[in-house]
PDB file of C-alpha atoms (C1' of nucleotides) in Angstrom:
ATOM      1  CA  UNK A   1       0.000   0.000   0.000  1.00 78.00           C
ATOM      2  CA  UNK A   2       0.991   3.499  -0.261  1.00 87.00           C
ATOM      3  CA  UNK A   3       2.092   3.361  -3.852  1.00 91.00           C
ATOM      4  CA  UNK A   4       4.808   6.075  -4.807  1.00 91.00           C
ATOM      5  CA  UNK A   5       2.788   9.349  -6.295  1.00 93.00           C
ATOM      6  CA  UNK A   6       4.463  10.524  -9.460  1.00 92.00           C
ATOM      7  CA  UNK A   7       6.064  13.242  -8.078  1.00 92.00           C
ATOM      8  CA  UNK A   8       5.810  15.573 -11.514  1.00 93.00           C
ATOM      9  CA  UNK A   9       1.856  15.684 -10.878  1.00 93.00           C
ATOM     10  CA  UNK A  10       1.918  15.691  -7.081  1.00 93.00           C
ATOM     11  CA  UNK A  11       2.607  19.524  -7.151  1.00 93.00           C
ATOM     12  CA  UNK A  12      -0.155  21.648  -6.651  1.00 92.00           C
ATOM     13  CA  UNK A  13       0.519  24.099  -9.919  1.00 93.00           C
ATOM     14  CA  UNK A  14       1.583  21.071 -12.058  1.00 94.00           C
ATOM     15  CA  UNK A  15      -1.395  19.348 -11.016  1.00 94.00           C
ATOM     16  CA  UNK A  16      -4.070  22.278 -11.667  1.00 94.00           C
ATOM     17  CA  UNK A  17      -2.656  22.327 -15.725  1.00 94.00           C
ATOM     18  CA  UNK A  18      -3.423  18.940 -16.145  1.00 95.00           C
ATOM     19  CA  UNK A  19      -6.406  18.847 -14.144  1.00 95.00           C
ATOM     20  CA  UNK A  20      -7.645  21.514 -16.399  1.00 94.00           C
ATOM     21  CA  UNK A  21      -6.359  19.746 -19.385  1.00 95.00           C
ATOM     22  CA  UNK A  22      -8.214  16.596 -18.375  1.00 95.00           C
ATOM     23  CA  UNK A  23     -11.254  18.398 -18.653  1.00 94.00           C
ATOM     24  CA  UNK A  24     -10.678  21.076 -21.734  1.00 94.00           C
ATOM     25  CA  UNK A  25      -8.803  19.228 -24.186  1.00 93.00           C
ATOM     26  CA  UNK A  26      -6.999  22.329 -25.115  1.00 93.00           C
ATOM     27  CA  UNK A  27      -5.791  25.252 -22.926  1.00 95.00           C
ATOM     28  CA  UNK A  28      -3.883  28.090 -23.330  1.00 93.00           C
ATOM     29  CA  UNK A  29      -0.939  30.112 -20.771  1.00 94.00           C
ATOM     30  CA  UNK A  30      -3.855  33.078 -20.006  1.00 93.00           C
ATOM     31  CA  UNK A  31      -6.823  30.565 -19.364  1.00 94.00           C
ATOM     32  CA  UNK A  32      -4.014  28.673 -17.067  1.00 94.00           C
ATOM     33  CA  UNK A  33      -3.051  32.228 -15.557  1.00 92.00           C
ATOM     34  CA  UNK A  34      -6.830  33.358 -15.162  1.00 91.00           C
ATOM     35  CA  UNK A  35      -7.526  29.882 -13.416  1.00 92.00           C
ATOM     36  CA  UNK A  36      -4.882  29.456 -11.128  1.00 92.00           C
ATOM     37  CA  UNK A  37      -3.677  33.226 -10.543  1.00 90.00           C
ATOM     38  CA  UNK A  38      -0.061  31.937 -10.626  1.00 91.00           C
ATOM     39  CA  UNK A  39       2.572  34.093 -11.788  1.00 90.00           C
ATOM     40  CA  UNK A  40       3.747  33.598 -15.276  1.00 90.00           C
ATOM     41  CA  UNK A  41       7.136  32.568 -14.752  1.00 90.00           C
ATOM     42  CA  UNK A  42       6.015  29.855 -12.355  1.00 92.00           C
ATOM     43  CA  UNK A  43       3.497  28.428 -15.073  1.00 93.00           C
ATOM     44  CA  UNK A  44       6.110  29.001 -17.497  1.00 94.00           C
ATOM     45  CA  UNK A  45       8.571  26.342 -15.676  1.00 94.00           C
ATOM     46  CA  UNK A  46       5.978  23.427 -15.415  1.00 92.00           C
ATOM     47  CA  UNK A  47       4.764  23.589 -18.233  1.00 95.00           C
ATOM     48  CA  UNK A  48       8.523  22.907 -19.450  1.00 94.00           C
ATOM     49  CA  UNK A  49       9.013  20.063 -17.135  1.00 93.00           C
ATOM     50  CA  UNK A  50       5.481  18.870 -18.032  1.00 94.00           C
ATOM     51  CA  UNK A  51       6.290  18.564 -21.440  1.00 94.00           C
ATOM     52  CA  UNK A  52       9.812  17.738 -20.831  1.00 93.00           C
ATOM     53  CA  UNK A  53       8.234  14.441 -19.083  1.00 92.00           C
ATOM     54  CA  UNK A  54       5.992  14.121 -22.377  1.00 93.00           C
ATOM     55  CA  UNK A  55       3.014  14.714 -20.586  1.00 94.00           C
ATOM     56  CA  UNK A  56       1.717  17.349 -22.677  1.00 95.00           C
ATOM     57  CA  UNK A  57       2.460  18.861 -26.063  1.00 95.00           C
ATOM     58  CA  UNK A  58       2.984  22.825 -26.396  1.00 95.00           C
ATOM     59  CA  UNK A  59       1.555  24.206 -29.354  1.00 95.00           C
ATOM     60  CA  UNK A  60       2.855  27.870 -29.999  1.00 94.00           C
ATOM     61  CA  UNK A  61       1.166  29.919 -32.968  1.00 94.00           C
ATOM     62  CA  UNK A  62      -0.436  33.053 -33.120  1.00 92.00           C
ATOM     63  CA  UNK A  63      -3.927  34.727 -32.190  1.00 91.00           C
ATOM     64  CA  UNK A  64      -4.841  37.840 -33.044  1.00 90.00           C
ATOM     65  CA  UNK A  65      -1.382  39.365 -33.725  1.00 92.00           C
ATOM     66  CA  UNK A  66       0.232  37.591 -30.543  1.00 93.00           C
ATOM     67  CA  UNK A  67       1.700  34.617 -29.665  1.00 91.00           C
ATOM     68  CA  UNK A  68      -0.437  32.029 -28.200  1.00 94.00           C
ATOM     69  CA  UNK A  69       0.921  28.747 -26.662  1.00 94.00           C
ATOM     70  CA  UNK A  70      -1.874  26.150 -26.063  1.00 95.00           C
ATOM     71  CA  UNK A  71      -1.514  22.752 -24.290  1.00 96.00           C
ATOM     72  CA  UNK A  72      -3.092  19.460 -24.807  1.00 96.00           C
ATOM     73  CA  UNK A  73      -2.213  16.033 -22.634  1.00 97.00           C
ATOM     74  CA  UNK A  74      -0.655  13.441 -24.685  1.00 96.00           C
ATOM     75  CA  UNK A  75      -1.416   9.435 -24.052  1.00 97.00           C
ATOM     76  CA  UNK A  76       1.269   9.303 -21.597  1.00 96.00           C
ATOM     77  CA  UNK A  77       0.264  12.093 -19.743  1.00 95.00           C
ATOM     78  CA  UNK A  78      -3.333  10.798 -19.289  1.00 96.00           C
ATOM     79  CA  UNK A  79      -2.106   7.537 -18.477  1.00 96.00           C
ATOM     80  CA  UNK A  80       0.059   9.139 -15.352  1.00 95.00           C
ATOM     81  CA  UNK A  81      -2.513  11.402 -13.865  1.00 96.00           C
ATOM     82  CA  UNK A  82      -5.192   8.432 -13.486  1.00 95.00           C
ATOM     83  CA  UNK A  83      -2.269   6.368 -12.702  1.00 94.00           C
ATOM     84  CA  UNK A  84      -1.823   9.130 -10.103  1.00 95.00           C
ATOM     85  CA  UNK A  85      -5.420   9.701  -9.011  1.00 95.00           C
ATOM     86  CA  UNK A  86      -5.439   6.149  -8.411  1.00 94.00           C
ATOM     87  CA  UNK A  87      -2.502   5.771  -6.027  1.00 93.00           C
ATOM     88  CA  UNK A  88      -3.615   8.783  -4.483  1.00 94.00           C
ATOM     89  CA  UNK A  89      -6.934   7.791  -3.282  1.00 93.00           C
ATOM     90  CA  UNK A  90      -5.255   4.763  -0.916  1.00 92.00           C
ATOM     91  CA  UNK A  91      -4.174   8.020   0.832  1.00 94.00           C
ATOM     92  CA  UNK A  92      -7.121   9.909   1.479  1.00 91.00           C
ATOM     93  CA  UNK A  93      -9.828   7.055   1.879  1.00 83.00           C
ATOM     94  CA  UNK A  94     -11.392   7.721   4.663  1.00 71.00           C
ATOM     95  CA  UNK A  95     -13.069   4.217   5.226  1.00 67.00           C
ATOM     96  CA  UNK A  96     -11.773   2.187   8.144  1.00 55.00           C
TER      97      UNK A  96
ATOM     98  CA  UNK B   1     -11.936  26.727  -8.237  1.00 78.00           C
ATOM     99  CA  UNK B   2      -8.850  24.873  -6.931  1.00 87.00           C
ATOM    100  CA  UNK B   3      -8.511  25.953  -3.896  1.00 91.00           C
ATOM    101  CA  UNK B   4      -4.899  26.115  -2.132  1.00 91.00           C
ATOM    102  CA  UNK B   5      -3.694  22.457  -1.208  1.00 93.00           C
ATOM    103  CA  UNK B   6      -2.269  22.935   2.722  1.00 92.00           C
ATOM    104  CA  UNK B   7       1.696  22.414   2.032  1.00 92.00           C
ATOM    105  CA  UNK B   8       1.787  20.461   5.241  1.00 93.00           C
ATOM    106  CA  UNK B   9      -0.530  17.647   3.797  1.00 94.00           C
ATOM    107  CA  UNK B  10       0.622  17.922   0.382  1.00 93.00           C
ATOM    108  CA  UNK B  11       3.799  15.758   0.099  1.00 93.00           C
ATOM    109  CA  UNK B  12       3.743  12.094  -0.027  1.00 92.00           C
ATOM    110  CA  UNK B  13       5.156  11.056   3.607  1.00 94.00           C
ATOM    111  CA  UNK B  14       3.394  13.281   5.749  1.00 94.00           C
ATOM    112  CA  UNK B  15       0.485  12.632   3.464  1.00 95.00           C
ATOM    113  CA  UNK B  16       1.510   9.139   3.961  1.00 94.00           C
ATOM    114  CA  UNK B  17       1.564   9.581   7.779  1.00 95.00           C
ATOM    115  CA  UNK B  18      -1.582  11.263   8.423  1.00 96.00           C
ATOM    116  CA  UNK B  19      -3.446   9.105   6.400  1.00 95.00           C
ATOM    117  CA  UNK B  20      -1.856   6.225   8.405  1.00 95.00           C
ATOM    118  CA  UNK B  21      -3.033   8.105  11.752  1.00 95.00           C
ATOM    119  CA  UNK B  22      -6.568   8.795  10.500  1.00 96.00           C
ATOM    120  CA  UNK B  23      -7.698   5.183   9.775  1.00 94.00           C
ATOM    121  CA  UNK B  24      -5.619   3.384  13.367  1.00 94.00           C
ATOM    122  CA  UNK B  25      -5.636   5.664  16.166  1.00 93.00           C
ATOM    123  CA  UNK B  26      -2.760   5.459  17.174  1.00 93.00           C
ATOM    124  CA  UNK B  27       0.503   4.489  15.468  1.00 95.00           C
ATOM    125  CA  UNK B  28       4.462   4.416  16.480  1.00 94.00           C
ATOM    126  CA  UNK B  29       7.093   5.307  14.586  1.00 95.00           C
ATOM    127  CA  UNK B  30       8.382   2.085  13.530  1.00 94.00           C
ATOM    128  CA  UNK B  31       5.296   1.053  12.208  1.00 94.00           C
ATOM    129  CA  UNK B  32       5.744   3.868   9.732  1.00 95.00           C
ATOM    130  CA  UNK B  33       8.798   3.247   8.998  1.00 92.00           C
ATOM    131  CA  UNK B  34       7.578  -0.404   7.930  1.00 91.00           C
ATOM    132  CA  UNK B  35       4.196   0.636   6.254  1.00 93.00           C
ATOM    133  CA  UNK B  36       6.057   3.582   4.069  1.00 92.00           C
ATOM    134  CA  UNK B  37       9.750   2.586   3.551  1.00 90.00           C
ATOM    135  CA  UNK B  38      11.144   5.845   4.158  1.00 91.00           C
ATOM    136  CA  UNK B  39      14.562   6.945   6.387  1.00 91.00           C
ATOM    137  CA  UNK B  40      14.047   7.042   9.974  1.00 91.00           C
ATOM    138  CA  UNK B  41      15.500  11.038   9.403  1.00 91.00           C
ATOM    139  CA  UNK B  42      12.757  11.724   6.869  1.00 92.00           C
ATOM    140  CA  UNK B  43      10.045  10.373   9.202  1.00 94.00           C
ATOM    141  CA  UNK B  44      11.452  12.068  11.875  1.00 94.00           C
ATOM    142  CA  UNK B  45      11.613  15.183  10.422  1.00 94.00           C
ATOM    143  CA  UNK B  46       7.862  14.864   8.623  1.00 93.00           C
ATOM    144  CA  UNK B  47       6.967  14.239  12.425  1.00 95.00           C
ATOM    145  CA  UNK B  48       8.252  17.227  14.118  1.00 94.00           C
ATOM    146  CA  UNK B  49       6.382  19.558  10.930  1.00 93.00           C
ATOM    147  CA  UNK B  50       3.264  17.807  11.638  1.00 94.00           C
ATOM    148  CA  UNK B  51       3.678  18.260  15.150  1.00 94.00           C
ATOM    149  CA  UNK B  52       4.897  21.707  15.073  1.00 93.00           C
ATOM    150  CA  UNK B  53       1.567  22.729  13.071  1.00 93.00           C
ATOM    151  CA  UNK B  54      -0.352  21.132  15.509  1.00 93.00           C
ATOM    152  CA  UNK B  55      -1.614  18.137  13.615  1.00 95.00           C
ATOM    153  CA  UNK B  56      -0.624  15.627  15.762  1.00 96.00           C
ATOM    154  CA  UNK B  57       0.519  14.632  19.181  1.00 96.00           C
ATOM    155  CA  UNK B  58       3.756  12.550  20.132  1.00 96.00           C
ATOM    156  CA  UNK B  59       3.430  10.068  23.189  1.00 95.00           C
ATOM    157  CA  UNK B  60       7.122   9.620  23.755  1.00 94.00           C
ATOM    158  CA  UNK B  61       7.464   6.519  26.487  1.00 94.00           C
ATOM    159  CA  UNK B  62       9.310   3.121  26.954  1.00 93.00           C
ATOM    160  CA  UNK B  63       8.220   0.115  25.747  1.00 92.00           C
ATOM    161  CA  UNK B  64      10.179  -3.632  26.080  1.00 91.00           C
ATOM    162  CA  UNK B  65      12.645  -1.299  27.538  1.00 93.00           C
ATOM    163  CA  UNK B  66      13.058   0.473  24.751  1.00 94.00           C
ATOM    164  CA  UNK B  67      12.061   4.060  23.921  1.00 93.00           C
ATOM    165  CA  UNK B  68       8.875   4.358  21.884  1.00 95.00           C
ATOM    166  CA  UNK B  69       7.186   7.107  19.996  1.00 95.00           C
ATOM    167  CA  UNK B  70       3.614   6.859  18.925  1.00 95.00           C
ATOM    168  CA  UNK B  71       1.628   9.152  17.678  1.00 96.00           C
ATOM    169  CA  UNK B  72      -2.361  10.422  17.155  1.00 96.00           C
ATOM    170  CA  UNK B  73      -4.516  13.095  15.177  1.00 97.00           C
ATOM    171  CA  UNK B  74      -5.265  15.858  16.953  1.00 96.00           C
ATOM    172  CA  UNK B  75      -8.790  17.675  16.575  1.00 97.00           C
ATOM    173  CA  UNK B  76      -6.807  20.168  14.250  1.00 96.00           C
ATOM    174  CA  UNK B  77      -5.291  18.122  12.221  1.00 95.00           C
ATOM    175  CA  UNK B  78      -8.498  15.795  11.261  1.00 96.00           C
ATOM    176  CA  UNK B  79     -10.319  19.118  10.383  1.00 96.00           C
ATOM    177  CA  UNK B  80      -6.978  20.370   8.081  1.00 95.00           C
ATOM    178  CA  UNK B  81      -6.999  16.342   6.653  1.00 96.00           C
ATOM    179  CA  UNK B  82     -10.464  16.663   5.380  1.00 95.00           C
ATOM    180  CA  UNK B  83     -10.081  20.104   4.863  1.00 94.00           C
ATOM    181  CA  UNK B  84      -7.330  18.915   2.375  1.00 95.00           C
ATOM    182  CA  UNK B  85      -9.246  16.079   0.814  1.00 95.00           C
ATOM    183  CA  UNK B  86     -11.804  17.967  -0.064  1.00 94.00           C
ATOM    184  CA  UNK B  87      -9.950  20.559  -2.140  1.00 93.00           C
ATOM    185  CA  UNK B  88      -8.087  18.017  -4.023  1.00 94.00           C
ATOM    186  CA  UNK B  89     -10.997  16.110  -5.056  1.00 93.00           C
ATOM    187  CA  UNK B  90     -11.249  19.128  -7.535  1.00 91.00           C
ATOM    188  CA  UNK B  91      -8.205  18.708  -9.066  1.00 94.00           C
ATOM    189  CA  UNK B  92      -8.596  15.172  -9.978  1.00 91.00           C
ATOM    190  CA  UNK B  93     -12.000  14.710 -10.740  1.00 83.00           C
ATOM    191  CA  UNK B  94     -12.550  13.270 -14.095  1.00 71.00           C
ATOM    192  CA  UNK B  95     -16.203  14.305 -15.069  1.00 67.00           C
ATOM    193  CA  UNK B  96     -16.533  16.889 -17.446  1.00 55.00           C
TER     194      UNK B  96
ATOM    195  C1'  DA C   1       7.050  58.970 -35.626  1.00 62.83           C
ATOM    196  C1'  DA C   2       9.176  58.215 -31.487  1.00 62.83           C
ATOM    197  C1'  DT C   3       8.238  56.480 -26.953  1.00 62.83           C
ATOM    198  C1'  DA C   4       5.549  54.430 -23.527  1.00 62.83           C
ATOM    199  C1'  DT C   5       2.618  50.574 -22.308  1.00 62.83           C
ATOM    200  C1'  DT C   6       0.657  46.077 -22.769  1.00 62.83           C
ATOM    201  C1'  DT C   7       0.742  41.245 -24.003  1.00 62.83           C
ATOM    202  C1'  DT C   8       2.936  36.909 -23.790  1.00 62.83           C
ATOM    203  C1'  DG C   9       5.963  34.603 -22.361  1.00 62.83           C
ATOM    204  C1'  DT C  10      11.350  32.910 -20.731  1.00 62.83           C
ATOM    205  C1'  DT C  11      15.447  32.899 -17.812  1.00 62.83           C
ATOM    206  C1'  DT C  12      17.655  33.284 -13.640  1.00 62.83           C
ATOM    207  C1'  DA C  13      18.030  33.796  -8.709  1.00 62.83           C
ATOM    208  C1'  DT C  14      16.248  32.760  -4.227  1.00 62.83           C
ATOM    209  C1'  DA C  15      13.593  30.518  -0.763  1.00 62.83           C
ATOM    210  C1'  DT C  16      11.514  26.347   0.686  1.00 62.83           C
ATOM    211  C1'  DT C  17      11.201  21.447   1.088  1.00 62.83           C
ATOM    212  C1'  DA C  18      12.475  16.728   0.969  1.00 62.83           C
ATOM    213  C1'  DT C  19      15.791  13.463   1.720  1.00 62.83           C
ATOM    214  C1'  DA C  20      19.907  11.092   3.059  1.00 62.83           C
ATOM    215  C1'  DA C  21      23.946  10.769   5.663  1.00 62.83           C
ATOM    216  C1'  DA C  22      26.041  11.238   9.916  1.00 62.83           C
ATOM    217  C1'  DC C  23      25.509  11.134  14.608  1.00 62.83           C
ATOM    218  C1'  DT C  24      23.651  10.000  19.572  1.00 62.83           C
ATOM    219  C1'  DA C  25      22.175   7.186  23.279  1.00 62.83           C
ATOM    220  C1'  DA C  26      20.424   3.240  25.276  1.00 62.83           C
ATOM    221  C1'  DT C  27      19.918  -1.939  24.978  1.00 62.83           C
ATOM    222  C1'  DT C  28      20.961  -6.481  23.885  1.00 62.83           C
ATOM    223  C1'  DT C  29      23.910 -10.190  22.286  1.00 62.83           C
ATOM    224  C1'  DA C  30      28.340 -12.715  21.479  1.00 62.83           C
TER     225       DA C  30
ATOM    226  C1'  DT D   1      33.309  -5.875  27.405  1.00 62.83           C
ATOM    227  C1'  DA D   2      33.102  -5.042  22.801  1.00 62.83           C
ATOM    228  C1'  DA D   3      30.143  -5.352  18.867  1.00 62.83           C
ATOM    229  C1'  DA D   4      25.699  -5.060  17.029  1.00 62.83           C
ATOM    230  C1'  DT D   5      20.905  -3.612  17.213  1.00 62.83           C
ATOM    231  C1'  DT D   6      17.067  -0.491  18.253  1.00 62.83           C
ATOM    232  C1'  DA D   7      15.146   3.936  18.108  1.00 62.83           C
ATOM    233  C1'  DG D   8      15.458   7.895  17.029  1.00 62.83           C
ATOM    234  C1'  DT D   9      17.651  13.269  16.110  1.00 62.83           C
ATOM    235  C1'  DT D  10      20.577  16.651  13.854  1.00 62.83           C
ATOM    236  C1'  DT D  11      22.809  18.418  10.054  1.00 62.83           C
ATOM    237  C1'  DA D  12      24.101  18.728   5.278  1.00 62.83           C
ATOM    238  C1'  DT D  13      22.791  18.310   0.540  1.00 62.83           C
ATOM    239  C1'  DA D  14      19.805  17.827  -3.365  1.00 62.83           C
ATOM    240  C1'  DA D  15      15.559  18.887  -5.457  1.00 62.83           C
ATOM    241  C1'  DT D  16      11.574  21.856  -6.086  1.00 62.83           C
ATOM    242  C1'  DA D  17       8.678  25.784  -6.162  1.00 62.83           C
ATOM    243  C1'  DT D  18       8.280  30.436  -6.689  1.00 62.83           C
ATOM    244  C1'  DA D  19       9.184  35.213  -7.655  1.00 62.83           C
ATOM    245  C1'  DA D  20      11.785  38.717  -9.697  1.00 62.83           C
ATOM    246  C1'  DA D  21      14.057  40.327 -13.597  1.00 62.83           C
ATOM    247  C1'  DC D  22      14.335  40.238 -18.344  1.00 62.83           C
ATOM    248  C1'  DA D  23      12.996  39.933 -23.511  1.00 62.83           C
ATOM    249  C1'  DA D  24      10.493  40.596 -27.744  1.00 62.83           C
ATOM    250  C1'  DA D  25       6.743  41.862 -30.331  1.00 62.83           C
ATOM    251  C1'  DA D  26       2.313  44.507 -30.656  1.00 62.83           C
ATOM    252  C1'  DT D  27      -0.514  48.358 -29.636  1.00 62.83           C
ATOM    253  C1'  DA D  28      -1.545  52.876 -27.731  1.00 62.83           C
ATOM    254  C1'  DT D  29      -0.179  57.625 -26.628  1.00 62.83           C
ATOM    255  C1'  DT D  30       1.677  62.296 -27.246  1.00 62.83           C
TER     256       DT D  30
END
DNA sequence: AATATTTTGTTTATATTATAAACTAATTTA
DNA sequence: TAAATTAGTTTATAATATAAACAAAATATT
């Protein structure tokens, strides 16, 4: 019991962007900003180690005259965070 | 949405601890140290944060002659637990 | 049309946290 | 009685999170 929890999701930023991405299919760096009200730079470096894990694929293009980067999970990453959720809940059942 | 995860709760030994605590009562150190694997200096040191905060209390006595340290939720620290649980359910629920 | 401001990020520096290694003290065994 | 075991604590190091500083392009202002 008490199964190691991937320690690239169990961090409270890392896991909000792939919460959100769990449930939007795509997102970009101002919805992230607007939902979590982290700073820029701190989104900035997980979503680099995010995608550095291959969790999620960065799209960059542009919107309206500006650059827009937009994130999406990948296989892998979907496959870790209910890997994750699952390991997780052996630590927060609250059953006897 | 996604409210603040208490840093206290969120990291895998203390996590691992606590969780430990909230389904047996009462628990001693070595039977942490079996159940989760980690360092006797880790645990310690988990121990002493959780205590600090107020989450739990240490029973230091002797036991078999040797010095035993067992430990219990405090009212504080079941309130922060589900406090905690409750938060992260919104970061990994999977409904849209 | 220059310059100031805003948007959209990245890089770097610092603070915090987790972990392991080294140490302590008492007990038991050879 | 010396070595090994039990039960932890303290300290040093590695890893992580976060914020501050910076950059580059677009738009707004005077």
């Amino acid at each position: 019991m008490y199964k190691d929890l991937d320690p690239l999701l169990h961090s409270q930023l890392r896991l909000a962007i792939v919460s959100l991405l769990m449930v939007h299919e795509e997102v970009d760096f101002n919805q992230i900003k607007e939902t979590t009200k982290a700073t820029s730079g701190n989104i900035s470096v997980q979503i680099k180690k995010l995608q550095d894990a291959g969790y999620i694929d960065v799209i960059k293009s542009f919107k309206n005259n500006y650059q827009n980067t937009s994130l999406k999970m990948t296989n892998k990453g979907i496959k870790a965070f209910e890997d994750y959720v699952q390991n997780l809940k052996q630590y927060i059942r609250t059953d006897k």
